[in-house]
Short mmCIF file of C-alpha atoms and ligand atoms in Angstrom, two decimals:
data_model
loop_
_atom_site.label_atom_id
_atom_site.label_comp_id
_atom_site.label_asym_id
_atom_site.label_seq_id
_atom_site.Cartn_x
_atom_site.Cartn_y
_atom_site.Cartn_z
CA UNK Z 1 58.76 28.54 43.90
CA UNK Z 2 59.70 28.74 47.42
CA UNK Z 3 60.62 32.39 49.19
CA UNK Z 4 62.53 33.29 52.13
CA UNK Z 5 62.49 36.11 54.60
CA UNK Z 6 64.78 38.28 53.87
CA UNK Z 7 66.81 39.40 56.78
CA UNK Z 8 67.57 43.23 57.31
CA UNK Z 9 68.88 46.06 59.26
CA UNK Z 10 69.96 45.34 62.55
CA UNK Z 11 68.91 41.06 62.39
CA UNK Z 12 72.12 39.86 64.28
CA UNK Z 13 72.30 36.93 61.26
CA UNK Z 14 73.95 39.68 59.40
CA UNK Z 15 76.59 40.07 61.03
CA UNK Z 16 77.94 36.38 61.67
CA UNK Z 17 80.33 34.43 59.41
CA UNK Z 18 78.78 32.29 57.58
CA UNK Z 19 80.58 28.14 57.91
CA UNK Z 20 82.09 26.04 54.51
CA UNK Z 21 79.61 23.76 53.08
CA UNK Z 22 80.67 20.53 53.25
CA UNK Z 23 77.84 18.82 51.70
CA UNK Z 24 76.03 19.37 48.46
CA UNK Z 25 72.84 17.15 48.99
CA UNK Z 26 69.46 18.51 48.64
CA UNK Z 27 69.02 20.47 51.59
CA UNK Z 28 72.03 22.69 49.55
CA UNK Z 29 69.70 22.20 46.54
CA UNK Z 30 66.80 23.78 48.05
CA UNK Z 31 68.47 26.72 49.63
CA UNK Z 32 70.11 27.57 46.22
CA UNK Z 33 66.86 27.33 44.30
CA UNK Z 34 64.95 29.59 47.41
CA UNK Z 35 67.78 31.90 47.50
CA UNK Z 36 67.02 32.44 43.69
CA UNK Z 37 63.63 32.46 43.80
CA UNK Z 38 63.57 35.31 46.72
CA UNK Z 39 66.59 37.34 44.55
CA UNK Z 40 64.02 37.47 41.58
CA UNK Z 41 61.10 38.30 43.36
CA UNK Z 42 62.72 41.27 45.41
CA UNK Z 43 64.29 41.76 43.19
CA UNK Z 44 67.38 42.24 43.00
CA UNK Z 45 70.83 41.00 41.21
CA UNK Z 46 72.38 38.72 44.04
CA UNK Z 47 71.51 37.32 47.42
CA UNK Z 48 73.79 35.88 50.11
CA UNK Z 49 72.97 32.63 52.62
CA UNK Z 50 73.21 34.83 55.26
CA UNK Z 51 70.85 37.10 53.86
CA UNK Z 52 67.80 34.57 54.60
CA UNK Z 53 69.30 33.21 57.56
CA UNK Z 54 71.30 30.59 56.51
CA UNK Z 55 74.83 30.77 57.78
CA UNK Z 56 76.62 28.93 54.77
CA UNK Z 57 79.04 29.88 52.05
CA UNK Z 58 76.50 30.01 49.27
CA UNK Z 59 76.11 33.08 46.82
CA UNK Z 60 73.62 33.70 43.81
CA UNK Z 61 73.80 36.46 41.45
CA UNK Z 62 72.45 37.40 37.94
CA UNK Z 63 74.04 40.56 36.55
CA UNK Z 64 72.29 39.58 33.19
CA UNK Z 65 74.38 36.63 32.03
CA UNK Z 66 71.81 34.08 33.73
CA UNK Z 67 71.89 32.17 37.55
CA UNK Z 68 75.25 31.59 38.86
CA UNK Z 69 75.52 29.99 42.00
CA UNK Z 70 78.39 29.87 44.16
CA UNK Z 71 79.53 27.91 46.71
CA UNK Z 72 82.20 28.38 49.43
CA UNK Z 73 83.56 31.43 46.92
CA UNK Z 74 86.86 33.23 47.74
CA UNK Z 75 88.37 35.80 45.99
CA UNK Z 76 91.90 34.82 45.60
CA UNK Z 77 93.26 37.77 43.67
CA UNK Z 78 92.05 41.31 42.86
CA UNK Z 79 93.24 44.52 40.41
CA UNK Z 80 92.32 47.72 40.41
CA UNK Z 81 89.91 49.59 41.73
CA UNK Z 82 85.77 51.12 40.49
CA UNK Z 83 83.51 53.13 42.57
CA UNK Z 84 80.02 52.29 41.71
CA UNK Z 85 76.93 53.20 43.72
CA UNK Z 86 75.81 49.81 45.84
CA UNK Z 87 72.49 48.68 47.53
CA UNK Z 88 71.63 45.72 49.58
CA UNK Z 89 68.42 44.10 49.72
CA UNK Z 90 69.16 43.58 53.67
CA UNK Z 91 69.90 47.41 54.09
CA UNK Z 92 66.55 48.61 51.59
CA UNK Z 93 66.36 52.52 50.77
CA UNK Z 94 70.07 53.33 51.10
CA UNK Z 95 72.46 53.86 48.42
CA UNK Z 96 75.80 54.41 48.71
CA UNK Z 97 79.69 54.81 46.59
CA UNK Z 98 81.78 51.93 47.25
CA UNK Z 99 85.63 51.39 46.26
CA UNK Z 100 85.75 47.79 44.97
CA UNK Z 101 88.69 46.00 42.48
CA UNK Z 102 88.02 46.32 39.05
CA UNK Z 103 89.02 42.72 38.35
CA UNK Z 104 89.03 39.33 41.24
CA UNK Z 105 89.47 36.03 40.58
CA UNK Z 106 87.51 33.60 42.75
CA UNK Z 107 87.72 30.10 43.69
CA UNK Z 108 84.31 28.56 43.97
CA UNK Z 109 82.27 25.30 43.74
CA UNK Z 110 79.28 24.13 41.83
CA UNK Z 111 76.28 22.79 43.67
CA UNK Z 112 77.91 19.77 42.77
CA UNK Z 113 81.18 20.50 45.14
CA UNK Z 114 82.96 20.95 41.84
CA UNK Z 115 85.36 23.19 41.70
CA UNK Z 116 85.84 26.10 39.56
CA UNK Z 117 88.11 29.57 39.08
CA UNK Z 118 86.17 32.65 36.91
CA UNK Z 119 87.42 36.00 36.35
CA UNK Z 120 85.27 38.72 36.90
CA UNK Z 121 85.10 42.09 36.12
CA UNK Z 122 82.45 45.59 35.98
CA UNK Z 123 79.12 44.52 37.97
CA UNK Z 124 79.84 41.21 38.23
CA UNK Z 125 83.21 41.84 40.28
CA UNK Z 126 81.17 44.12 42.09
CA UNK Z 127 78.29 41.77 43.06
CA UNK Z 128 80.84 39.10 43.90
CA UNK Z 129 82.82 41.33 46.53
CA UNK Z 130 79.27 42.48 47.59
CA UNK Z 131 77.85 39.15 48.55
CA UNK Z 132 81.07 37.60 49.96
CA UNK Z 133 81.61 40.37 52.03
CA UNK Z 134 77.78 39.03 53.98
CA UNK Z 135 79.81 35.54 54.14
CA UNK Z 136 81.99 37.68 56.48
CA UNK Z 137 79.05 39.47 57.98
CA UNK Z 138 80.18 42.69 56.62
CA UNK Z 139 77.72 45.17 54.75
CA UNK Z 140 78.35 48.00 52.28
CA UNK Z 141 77.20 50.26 54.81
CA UNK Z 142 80.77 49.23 56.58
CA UNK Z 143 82.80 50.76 53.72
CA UNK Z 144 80.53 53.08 51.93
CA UNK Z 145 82.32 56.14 51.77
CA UNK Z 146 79.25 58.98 50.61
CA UNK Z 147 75.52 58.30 50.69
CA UNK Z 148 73.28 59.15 48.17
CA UNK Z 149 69.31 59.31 48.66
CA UNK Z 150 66.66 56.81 46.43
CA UNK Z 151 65.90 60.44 44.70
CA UNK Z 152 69.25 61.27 43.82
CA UNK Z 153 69.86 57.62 42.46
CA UNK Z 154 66.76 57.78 39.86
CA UNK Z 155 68.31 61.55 39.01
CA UNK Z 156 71.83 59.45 37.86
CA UNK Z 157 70.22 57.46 36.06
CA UNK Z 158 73.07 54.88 37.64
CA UNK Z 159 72.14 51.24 36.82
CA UNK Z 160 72.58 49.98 40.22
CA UNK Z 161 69.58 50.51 41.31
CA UNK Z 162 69.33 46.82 41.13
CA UNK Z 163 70.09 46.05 45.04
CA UNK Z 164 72.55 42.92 46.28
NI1 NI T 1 73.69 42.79 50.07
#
């Protein structure tokens, strides 16, 4: 079990887009198998490349269904819309409503280069949008439209307090 810093606040790494991985060796291997490691530990339900530093299109998330890994995701179609209350692991202590679709479709590959297409929907569309959004160096904090405090989250009794 390997973990990485994780990156936060103002660390410029955030905000840079993150390059297409081109090959799926074991340097890829590693990062995948770090970036789960340090999502666990946290913890949280997904982590982003970006989010330890690494500027490549690689995603993991577990909303509860097990380790998915992504790599070079995109989001090729999206319906609807939810407003759930997000955190980040890179942003800690702040909570915060964000408009997401209620359904995407993404494009991804295995850490094989394999290529797949899921549909998502509920948290797991929601963790998906989350963590390609740091691909693009954007944060929640970007679109959040109202705040609420760590005290006011345990009050709701809203499930994501799990942090992305
Ligand atoms: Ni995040």
């Amino acid at each position: 079990m390997a973990l990485r810093n994780i990156r936060i606040d103002e660390d410029p790494v955030l905000r840079k887009k993150a390059r297409t991985v081109e090959k799926f060796d074991p340097a890829l291997h590693r990062l995948l198998e770090d970036m789960a490691d340090t999502m666990y530990d946290a913890p949280g339900i997904g982590l982003a490349a970006p989010q330890v530093g690494v500027l490549k299109r690689a995603i993991v998330f577990d909303t509860g269904d097990g380790l998915m890994e992504m790599i070079n995701p995109e989001i090729t179609d999206s319906e609807g819309e939810q407003i759930e209350i997000e955190g980040c692991l890179s942003v800690p202590g702040i909570y915060g409503k964000v408009s997401r679709p209620a359904s995407i479709k993404v494009n991804y590959q295995d850490r094989k280069g394999i290529r797949h297409t899921m549909d998502a929907n509920e948290l797991q569309a929601v963790v998906i949008c989350h963590e390609t959004d740091h691909l693009f160096g954007k944060l929640f904090t970007d679109i959040a439209t109202e705040y609420i405090t760590a005290e006011e989250l345990e009050e709701s009794g809203n499930m994501h307090e799990e942090t992305l």
